[in-house]
Amino acid sequence: MPKLSQINIYPIKSCKGISVQSIALSESGLAYDRAWMIVADGTGKFLTQRQRPQLALVEVSIPAEVLLGAGSHPDAVLTINAPGQAVITVPLQRLDVVQADMRQVKVWDWSGEGMDEGDEVAQWFTAYLGTPVRLVRYLGRKEGVSDNIRLDEPTSAVRGIDDKWAVGYETRFSDGYPMLLATEAALADLNSKLAEPLPMNRFRPNLVVSGTEAWAEDSWRRIAIKGQEEAAAPALELVSCKPCSRCKMTTVDQATGTFAGDEPLDSLAEFRSGKLLGWNVAQKSWTHDVFFGWNMVCKAIRCCQRGG
């Protein structure tokens, strides 16, 4: 029987993830997932492991009670650590828009405003990466949980997803969609074709499902997640909207923060390209793309639990 075996969030885009048992969920994704990103000072363009693979070694933590979205925690902080750097913290309590230092930022084709987190953490990341950068926070209309939800954010701070694939959804600083789902069976099948098996963290999914056939997710359009601790509650329904094409970030060893050859891209090209899957018939630009995992959306605002 399929089960949700992992829930992961990546509070700072391209930095190390956090695995959780339960977490609050809103239309813009799992609580605090890609709520921050690092941008080039001056241009505001986002930086990832594609340019700075050592970001894989930046560890972050958020108190578990905050991630569940219950109660008020005005003193809670995001804790950040990296090799050779002193531990630094960033307050989780957001400033009002009128108080915030807003900065123009860019993620792929989207340009908008994010909240600059100040000089201290900017200098910390600048020292670690060896290039001038800033840390910015997403201030979208549906950001976060419980008392963090605001309806008075400026429109320029709200990032919607491509409505060709799903209409009316918001995402934070992810590459394009609120959540990414992968299956253990797909990874096992891929690993059977590799000289050295790869861990799931190469693909940085939010949700991992066990107990399926390999690539069964290609046929899923809606999935229901039933929390073990919420037997009487209705299942949480997620909608699968677009397969995830993969890039060279999957070649970064997440344990060392270095590029590690051309796998899994070379092997995926042999059986998971848009051309071989037949997906390029409708989407010609997908011909040479390779795919692992599916982008997901959800209209619910509630708790997501492992095991369902």
mmCIF file of C-alpha atoms in Angstrom:
data_model
loop_
_atom_site.group_PDB
_atom_site.id
_atom_site.type_symbol
_atom_site.label_atom_id
_atom_site.label_comp_id
_atom_site.label_asym_id
_atom_site.label_seq_id
_atom_site.Cartn_x
_atom_site.Cartn_y
_atom_site.Cartn_z
ATOM 1 C CA MET A 1 0.000 0.000 0.000
ATOM 2 C CA PRO A 2 1.394 3.452 -0.902
ATOM 3 C CA LYS A 3 2.512 5.532 2.065
ATOM 4 C CA LEU A 4 3.984 8.971 2.530
ATOM 5 C CA SER A 5 7.443 8.018 3.774
ATOM 6 C CA GLN A 6 9.168 11.417 3.795
ATOM 7 C CA ILE A 7 8.239 15.071 4.188
ATOM 8 C CA ASN A 8 11.064 17.505 3.493
ATOM 9 C CA ILE A 9 11.316 21.265 3.420
ATOM 10 C CA TYR A 10 14.128 23.503 2.241
ATOM 11 C CA PRO A 11 13.645 26.821 4.077
ATOM 12 C CA ILE A 12 16.480 28.555 2.202
ATOM 13 C CA LYS A 13 16.414 27.761 -1.494
ATOM 14 C CA SER A 14 19.279 25.406 -2.443
ATOM 15 C CA CYS A 15 20.426 24.877 1.150
ATOM 16 C CA LYS A 16 20.123 21.655 3.140
ATOM 17 C CA GLY A 17 16.625 20.374 3.843
ATOM 18 C CA ILE A 18 14.779 19.449 7.019
ATOM 19 C CA SER A 19 12.897 16.152 7.329
ATOM 20 C CA VAL A 20 9.731 16.289 9.443
ATOM 21 C CA GLN A 21 6.964 13.995 10.636
ATOM 22 C CA SER A 22 4.158 16.562 10.347
ATOM 23 C CA ILE A 23 3.941 20.097 9.011
ATOM 24 C CA ALA A 24 1.438 22.814 8.208
ATOM 25 C CA LEU A 25 0.409 23.146 4.575
ATOM 26 C CA SER A 26 -1.068 26.061 2.653
ATOM 27 C CA GLU A 27 -1.727 26.786 -1.022
ATOM 28 C CA SER A 28 1.801 28.114 -1.396
ATOM 29 C CA GLY A 29 3.317 24.859 -0.119
ATOM 30 C CA LEU A 30 4.640 23.286 3.049
ATOM 31 C CA ALA A 31 5.357 25.728 5.870
ATOM 32 C CA TYR A 32 8.545 27.722 5.309
ATOM 33 C CA ASP A 33 9.599 25.718 2.244
ATOM 34 C CA ARG A 34 11.745 27.990 0.038
ATOM 35 C CA ALA A 35 10.620 30.942 2.138
ATOM 36 C CA TRP A 36 14.100 32.467 1.731
ATOM 37 C CA MET A 37 16.631 32.608 -1.071
ATOM 38 C CA ILE A 38 20.073 34.016 -1.708
ATOM 39 C CA VAL A 39 20.345 36.660 -4.408
ATOM 40 C CA ALA A 40 23.212 38.502 -6.018
ATOM 41 C CA ASP A 41 23.753 41.886 -4.424
ATOM 42 C CA GLY A 42 22.933 44.492 -7.024
ATOM 43 C CA THR A 43 20.972 42.415 -9.548
ATOM 44 C CA GLY A 44 18.703 40.516 -7.120
ATOM 45 C CA LYS A 45 19.028 37.386 -9.264
ATOM 46 C CA PHE A 46 18.696 34.118 -7.381
ATOM 47 C CA LEU A 47 21.728 31.897 -6.671
ATOM 48 C CA THR A 48 21.525 28.120 -6.299
ATOM 49 C CA GLN A 49 23.730 25.050 -6.190
ATOM 50 C CA ARG A 50 23.942 25.332 -9.972
ATOM 51 C CA GLN A 51 26.401 28.201 -9.439
ATOM 52 C CA ARG A 52 27.491 27.545 -5.837
ATOM 53 C CA PRO A 53 27.302 23.805 -5.026
ATOM 54 C CA GLN A 54 28.641 24.445 -1.509
ATOM 55 C CA LEU A 55 25.158 25.692 -0.575
ATOM 56 C CA ALA A 56 24.344 22.006 -0.075
ATOM 57 C CA LEU A 57 26.350 22.151 3.169
ATOM 58 C CA VAL A 58 24.412 25.054 4.700
ATOM 59 C CA GLU A 59 22.298 23.580 7.494
ATOM 60 C CA VAL A 60 19.123 25.261 8.721
ATOM 61 C CA SER A 61 16.669 24.541 11.508
ATOM 62 C CA ILE A 62 13.254 25.822 12.603
ATOM 63 C CA PRO A 63 11.473 24.816 15.835
ATOM 64 C CA ALA A 64 9.067 21.915 15.243
ATOM 65 C CA GLU A 65 6.179 23.693 16.960
ATOM 66 C CA VAL A 66 6.520 26.586 14.522
ATOM 67 C CA LEU A 67 6.374 24.255 11.537
ATOM 68 C CA LEU A 68 3.065 22.850 12.792
ATOM 69 C CA GLY A 69 1.571 26.347 12.673
ATOM 70 C CA ALA A 70 0.083 26.155 16.153
ATOM 71 C CA GLY A 71 0.139 29.137 18.492
ATOM 72 C CA SER A 72 2.305 32.223 18.431
ATOM 73 C CA HIS A 73 6.111 32.088 18.651
ATOM 74 C CA PRO A 74 7.368 35.681 18.378
ATOM 75 C CA ASP A 75 10.888 34.817 19.543
ATOM 76 C CA ALA A 76 11.444 31.832 17.232
ATOM 77 C CA VAL A 77 14.377 31.954 14.856
ATOM 78 C CA LEU A 78 15.750 30.329 11.736
ATOM 79 C CA THR A 79 19.176 28.938 12.688
ATOM 80 C CA ILE A 80 21.848 28.740 9.981
ATOM 81 C CA ASN A 81 25.180 26.926 10.099
ATOM 82 C CA ALA A 82 27.888 26.065 7.557
ATOM 83 C CA PRO A 83 31.480 24.764 7.554
ATOM 84 C CA GLY A 84 33.923 27.406 8.722
ATOM 85 C CA GLN A 85 31.162 29.799 9.727
ATOM 86 C CA ALA A 86 29.758 30.773 13.136
ATOM 87 C CA VAL A 87 26.105 29.931 13.733
ATOM 88 C CA ILE A 88 23.759 32.787 12.845
ATOM 89 C CA THR A 89 20.026 33.292 13.354
ATOM 90 C CA VAL A 90 17.242 35.130 11.568
ATOM 91 C CA PRO A 91 13.956 36.022 13.340
ATOM 92 C CA LEU A 92 10.936 34.133 12.021
ATOM 93 C CA GLN A 93 8.601 36.947 13.001
ATOM 94 C CA ARG A 94 7.932 38.973 9.869
ATOM 95 C CA LEU A 95 8.042 42.736 9.769
ATOM 96 C CA ASP A 96 5.064 44.680 8.513
ATOM 97 C CA VAL A 97 5.400 45.580 4.867
ATOM 98 C CA VAL A 98 5.779 49.270 5.702
ATOM 99 C CA GLN A 99 8.722 48.437 7.997
ATOM 100 C CA ALA A 100 10.426 45.898 5.768
ATOM 101 C CA ASP A 101 13.433 46.645 3.581
ATOM 102 C CA MET A 102 11.984 45.516 0.257
ATOM 103 C CA ARG A 103 14.326 44.482 -2.548
ATOM 104 C CA GLN A 104 13.712 43.678 -6.215
ATOM 105 C CA VAL A 105 14.481 39.999 -6.804
ATOM 106 C CA LYS A 106 14.283 37.540 -9.678
ATOM 107 C CA VAL A 107 13.567 33.785 -9.880
ATOM 108 C CA TRP A 108 13.647 32.491 -13.437
ATOM 109 C CA ASP A 109 11.019 34.526 -15.339
ATOM 110 C CA TRP A 110 9.458 36.062 -12.228
ATOM 111 C CA SER A 111 10.521 39.452 -10.930
ATOM 112 C CA GLY A 112 9.060 40.924 -7.763
ATOM 113 C CA GLU A 113 9.796 42.082 -4.255
ATOM 114 C CA GLY A 114 11.275 40.221 -1.320
ATOM 115 C CA MET A 115 12.171 41.324 2.190
ATOM 116 C CA ASP A 116 15.885 41.824 2.765
ATOM 117 C CA GLU A 117 17.019 40.141 6.008
ATOM 118 C CA GLY A 118 19.735 42.648 6.797
ATOM 119 C CA ASP A 119 23.470 43.193 6.587
ATOM 120 C CA GLU A 120 24.635 40.663 9.195
ATOM 121 C CA VAL A 121 23.283 37.569 7.468
ATOM 122 C CA ALA A 122 24.180 39.040 4.064
ATOM 123 C CA GLN A 123 27.807 39.361 5.165
ATOM 124 C CA TRP A 124 27.681 35.804 6.544
ATOM 125 C CA PHE A 125 26.608 34.341 3.190
ATOM 126 C CA THR A 126 28.960 36.659 1.296
ATOM 127 C CA ALA A 127 31.894 35.322 3.312
ATOM 128 C CA TYR A 128 30.815 31.725 2.808
ATOM 129 C CA LEU A 129 30.156 31.967 -0.934
ATOM 130 C CA GLY A 130 32.923 34.412 -1.816
ATOM 131 C CA THR A 131 30.629 36.749 -3.732
ATOM 132 C CA PRO A 132 28.390 39.648 -2.617
ATOM 133 C CA VAL A 133 24.893 38.341 -1.865
ATOM 134 C CA ARG A 134 21.769 39.127 0.158
ATOM 135 C CA LEU A 135 19.265 36.868 1.918
ATOM 136 C CA VAL A 136 15.655 37.720 1.074
ATOM 137 C CA ARG A 137 12.328 36.447 2.365
ATOM 138 C CA TYR A 138 9.139 35.752 0.463
ATOM 139 C CA LEU A 139 6.239 38.027 1.446
ATOM 140 C CA GLY A 140 3.445 36.639 -0.689
ATOM 141 C CA ARG A 141 -0.222 36.845 0.113
ATOM 142 C CA LYS A 142 -0.523 33.220 1.235
ATOM 143 C CA GLU A 143 2.939 32.838 2.781
ATOM 144 C CA GLY A 144 3.091 30.668 5.814
ATOM 145 C CA VAL A 145 0.584 29.515 8.336
ATOM 146 C CA SER A 146 -1.896 30.640 10.994
ATOM 147 C CA ASP A 147 -1.205 34.244 11.992
ATOM 148 C CA ASN A 148 1.394 34.675 9.238
ATOM 149 C CA ILE A 149 -1.307 34.726 6.552
ATOM 150 C CA ARG A 150 -1.816 38.268 5.329
ATOM 151 C CA LEU A 151 -4.136 39.793 2.781
ATOM 152 C CA ASP A 152 -2.532 43.212 2.489
ATOM 153 C CA GLU A 153 0.778 42.300 0.857
ATOM 154 C CA PRO A 154 1.784 44.279 -2.238
ATOM 155 C CA THR A 155 0.942 42.492 -5.474
ATOM 156 C CA SER A 156 4.591 42.655 -6.547
ATOM 157 C CA ALA A 157 5.484 40.313 -3.686
ATOM 158 C CA VAL A 158 3.100 37.563 -4.846
ATOM 159 C CA ARG A 159 4.424 34.876 -7.165
ATOM 160 C CA GLY A 160 1.909 32.733 -9.014
ATOM 161 C CA ILE A 161 2.653 29.519 -10.872
ATOM 162 C CA ASP A 162 2.286 29.060 -14.623
ATOM 163 C CA ASP A 163 -1.489 28.891 -15.116
ATOM 164 C CA LYS A 164 -0.998 26.650 -18.106
ATOM 165 C CA TRP A 165 -0.589 23.818 -15.606
ATOM 166 C CA ALA A 166 -2.700 24.910 -12.626
ATOM 167 C CA VAL A 167 -4.771 28.050 -12.146
ATOM 168 C CA GLY A 168 -4.901 30.176 -9.017
ATOM 169 C CA TYR A 169 -1.910 28.841 -7.081
ATOM 170 C CA GLU A 170 0.988 30.633 -5.466
ATOM 171 C CA THR A 171 4.523 29.452 -4.850
ATOM 172 C CA ARG A 172 7.373 30.968 -2.882
ATOM 173 C CA PHE A 173 10.966 30.792 -4.133
ATOM 174 C CA SER A 174 10.794 27.239 -5.513
ATOM 175 C CA ASP A 175 11.775 26.776 -9.146
ATOM 176 C CA GLY A 176 8.124 26.933 -10.134
ATOM 177 C CA TYR A 177 5.588 24.973 -8.068
ATOM 178 C CA PRO A 178 4.579 24.629 -4.401
ATOM 179 C CA MET A 179 5.618 20.976 -3.928
ATOM 180 C CA LEU A 180 7.630 18.212 -5.572
ATOM 181 C CA LEU A 181 6.718 14.536 -5.179
ATOM 182 C CA ALA A 182 8.896 11.500 -5.926
ATOM 183 C CA THR A 183 8.589 7.772 -5.254
ATOM 184 C CA GLU A 184 11.062 5.348 -3.720
ATOM 185 C CA ALA A 185 10.318 2.863 -6.513
ATOM 186 C CA ALA A 186 11.346 5.351 -9.212
ATOM 187 C CA LEU A 187 14.656 5.955 -7.440
ATOM 188 C CA ALA A 188 15.214 2.205 -7.047
ATOM 189 C CA ASP A 189 14.619 1.700 -10.768
ATOM 190 C CA LEU A 190 17.001 4.511 -11.648
ATOM 191 C CA ASN A 191 19.631 3.170 -9.255
ATOM 192 C CA SER A 192 19.426 -0.252 -10.895
ATOM 193 C CA LYS A 193 20.857 1.418 -14.008
ATOM 194 C CA LEU A 194 23.690 3.272 -12.238
ATOM 195 C CA ALA A 195 27.161 2.037 -11.335
ATOM 196 C CA GLU A 196 26.781 3.763 -7.949
ATOM 197 C CA PRO A 197 23.328 4.249 -6.388
ATOM 198 C CA LEU A 198 22.230 7.767 -5.511
ATOM 199 C CA PRO A 199 20.253 8.935 -2.473
ATOM 200 C CA MET A 200 16.883 10.634 -2.800
ATOM 201 C CA ASN A 201 18.349 13.954 -1.674
ATOM 202 C CA ARG A 202 19.890 14.420 -5.142
ATOM 203 C CA PHE A 203 16.342 15.249 -6.288
ATOM 204 C CA ARG A 204 15.303 17.365 -3.277
ATOM 205 C CA PRO A 205 11.624 16.311 -3.154
ATOM 206 C CA ASN A 206 9.147 17.609 -0.600
ATOM 207 C CA LEU A 207 7.082 14.425 -0.525
ATOM 208 C CA VAL A 208 8.327 10.854 -0.983
ATOM 209 C CA VAL A 209 5.936 7.951 -1.433
ATOM 210 C CA SER A 210 6.781 4.291 -0.767
ATOM 211 C CA GLY A 211 4.926 1.112 -1.710
ATOM 212 C CA THR A 212 4.289 1.826 -5.404
ATOM 213 C CA GLU A 213 5.371 0.457 -8.747
ATOM 214 C CA ALA A 214 8.234 2.289 -10.430
ATOM 215 C CA TRP A 215 7.025 5.430 -12.201
ATOM 216 C CA ALA A 216 3.410 4.884 -11.125
ATOM 217 C CA GLU A 217 3.342 8.604 -10.376
ATOM 218 C CA ASP A 218 3.289 9.314 -14.131
ATOM 219 C CA SER A 219 -0.359 8.227 -14.185
ATOM 220 C CA TRP A 220 -1.451 10.010 -11.009
ATOM 221 C CA ARG A 221 -3.547 13.135 -11.302
ATOM 222 C CA ARG A 222 -4.893 13.300 -7.754
ATOM 223 C CA ILE A 223 -3.563 11.626 -4.632
ATOM 224 C CA ALA A 224 -5.140 11.397 -1.181
ATOM 225 C CA ILE A 225 -3.024 11.458 1.975
ATOM 226 C CA LYS A 226 -4.639 10.139 5.135
ATOM 227 C CA GLY A 227 -2.831 11.113 8.327
ATOM 228 C CA GLN A 228 -2.381 8.321 10.860
ATOM 229 C CA GLU A 229 -3.312 10.650 13.711
ATOM 230 C CA GLU A 230 -6.358 12.059 11.909
ATOM 231 C CA ALA A 231 -8.413 8.941 11.254
ATOM 232 C CA ALA A 232 -11.710 10.839 11.313
ATOM 233 C CA ALA A 233 -10.508 13.713 9.148
ATOM 234 C CA PRO A 234 -10.979 13.724 5.364
ATOM 235 C CA ALA A 235 -7.955 12.803 3.288
ATOM 236 C CA LEU A 236 -5.660 15.574 2.125
ATOM 237 C CA GLU A 237 -5.961 15.824 -1.663
ATOM 238 C CA LEU A 238 -3.015 16.884 -3.817
ATOM 239 C CA VAL A 239 -3.151 17.492 -7.549
ATOM 240 C CA SER A 240 -0.339 16.458 -9.861
ATOM 241 C CA CYS A 241 0.130 19.196 -12.456
ATOM 242 C CA LYS A 242 3.438 18.860 -14.320
ATOM 243 C CA PRO A 243 6.384 16.437 -14.522
ATOM 244 C CA CYS A 244 9.642 17.826 -13.172
ATOM 245 C CA SER A 245 12.482 18.222 -15.658
ATOM 246 C CA ARG A 246 15.872 17.861 -14.054
ATOM 247 C CA CYS A 247 19.027 19.954 -14.334
ATOM 248 C CA LYS A 248 22.662 19.776 -13.281
ATOM 249 C CA MET A 249 21.758 20.351 -9.620
ATOM 250 C CA THR A 250 21.033 16.626 -9.458
ATOM 251 C CA THR A 251 24.757 16.049 -10.098
ATOM 252 C CA VAL A 252 25.746 17.841 -6.870
ATOM 253 C CA ASP A 253 26.738 15.454 -4.079
ATOM 254 C CA GLN A 254 24.658 16.788 -1.203
ATOM 255 C CA ALA A 255 27.088 15.362 1.356
ATOM 256 C CA THR A 256 30.182 17.112 -0.034
ATOM 257 C CA GLY A 257 28.749 20.169 -1.791
ATOM 258 C CA THR A 258 30.627 19.388 -5.014
ATOM 259 C CA PHE A 259 29.686 18.368 -8.542
ATOM 260 C CA ALA A 260 30.073 14.598 -8.919
ATOM 261 C CA GLY A 261 30.035 13.724 -12.611
ATOM 262 C CA ASP A 262 27.128 13.543 -15.044
ATOM 263 C CA GLU A 263 24.812 11.144 -13.250
ATOM 264 C CA PRO A 264 21.885 10.853 -12.908
ATOM 265 C CA LEU A 265 21.327 12.975 -16.023
ATOM 266 C CA ASP A 266 23.118 10.624 -18.425
ATOM 267 C CA SER A 267 21.113 7.594 -17.346
ATOM 268 C CA LEU A 268 17.813 9.477 -17.200
ATOM 269 C CA ALA A 269 18.408 10.549 -20.801
ATOM 270 C CA GLU A 270 18.402 6.893 -21.814
ATOM 271 C CA PHE A 271 14.833 6.214 -20.660
ATOM 272 C CA ARG A 272 13.214 9.326 -19.133
ATOM 273 C CA SER A 273 13.540 11.981 -21.824
ATOM 274 C CA GLY A 274 10.510 13.819 -23.126
ATOM 275 C CA LYS A 275 11.037 12.178 -26.512
ATOM 276 C CA LEU A 276 11.242 8.616 -25.163
ATOM 277 C CA LEU A 277 8.229 9.151 -22.891
ATOM 278 C CA GLY A 278 6.224 10.628 -25.755
ATOM 279 C CA TRP A 279 5.571 13.836 -23.850
ATOM 280 C CA ASN A 280 7.212 15.959 -26.540
ATOM 281 C CA VAL A 281 4.260 15.343 -28.854
ATOM 282 C CA ALA A 282 2.257 17.905 -26.905
ATOM 283 C CA GLN A 283 5.265 19.817 -25.544
ATOM 284 C CA LYS A 284 7.992 20.042 -28.188
ATOM 285 C CA SER A 285 10.335 21.896 -25.849
ATOM 286 C CA TRP A 286 10.463 18.779 -23.658
ATOM 287 C CA THR A 287 12.140 16.635 -26.338
ATOM 288 C CA HIS A 288 15.573 16.579 -24.720
ATOM 289 C CA ASP A 289 14.511 17.272 -21.125
ATOM 290 C CA VAL A 290 14.775 14.428 -18.609
ATOM 291 C CA PHE A 291 12.180 13.867 -15.903
ATOM 292 C CA PHE A 292 12.103 12.639 -12.314
ATOM 293 C CA GLY A 293 9.264 13.519 -9.921
ATOM 294 C CA TRP A 294 6.060 15.523 -10.296
ATOM 295 C CA ASN A 295 5.102 19.045 -9.298
ATOM 296 C CA MET A 296 2.074 19.170 -7.013
ATOM 297 C CA VAL A 297 -0.486 21.715 -5.821
ATOM 298 C CA CYS A 298 -3.061 21.642 -3.021
ATOM 299 C CA LYS A 299 -5.929 23.933 -2.007
ATOM 300 C CA ALA A 300 -6.055 22.769 1.611
ATOM 301 C CA ILE A 301 -4.767 24.725 4.614
ATOM 302 C CA ARG A 302 -4.094 22.040 7.221
ATOM 303 C CA CYS A 303 -1.493 19.602 8.543
ATOM 304 C CA CYS A 304 0.364 17.124 6.328
ATOM 305 C CA GLN A 305 1.604 13.949 8.080
ATOM 306 C CA ARG A 306 3.923 11.114 7.176
ATOM 307 C CA GLY A 307 2.532 7.608 7.056
ATOM 308 C CA GLY A 308 -0.737 8.338 5.242
#
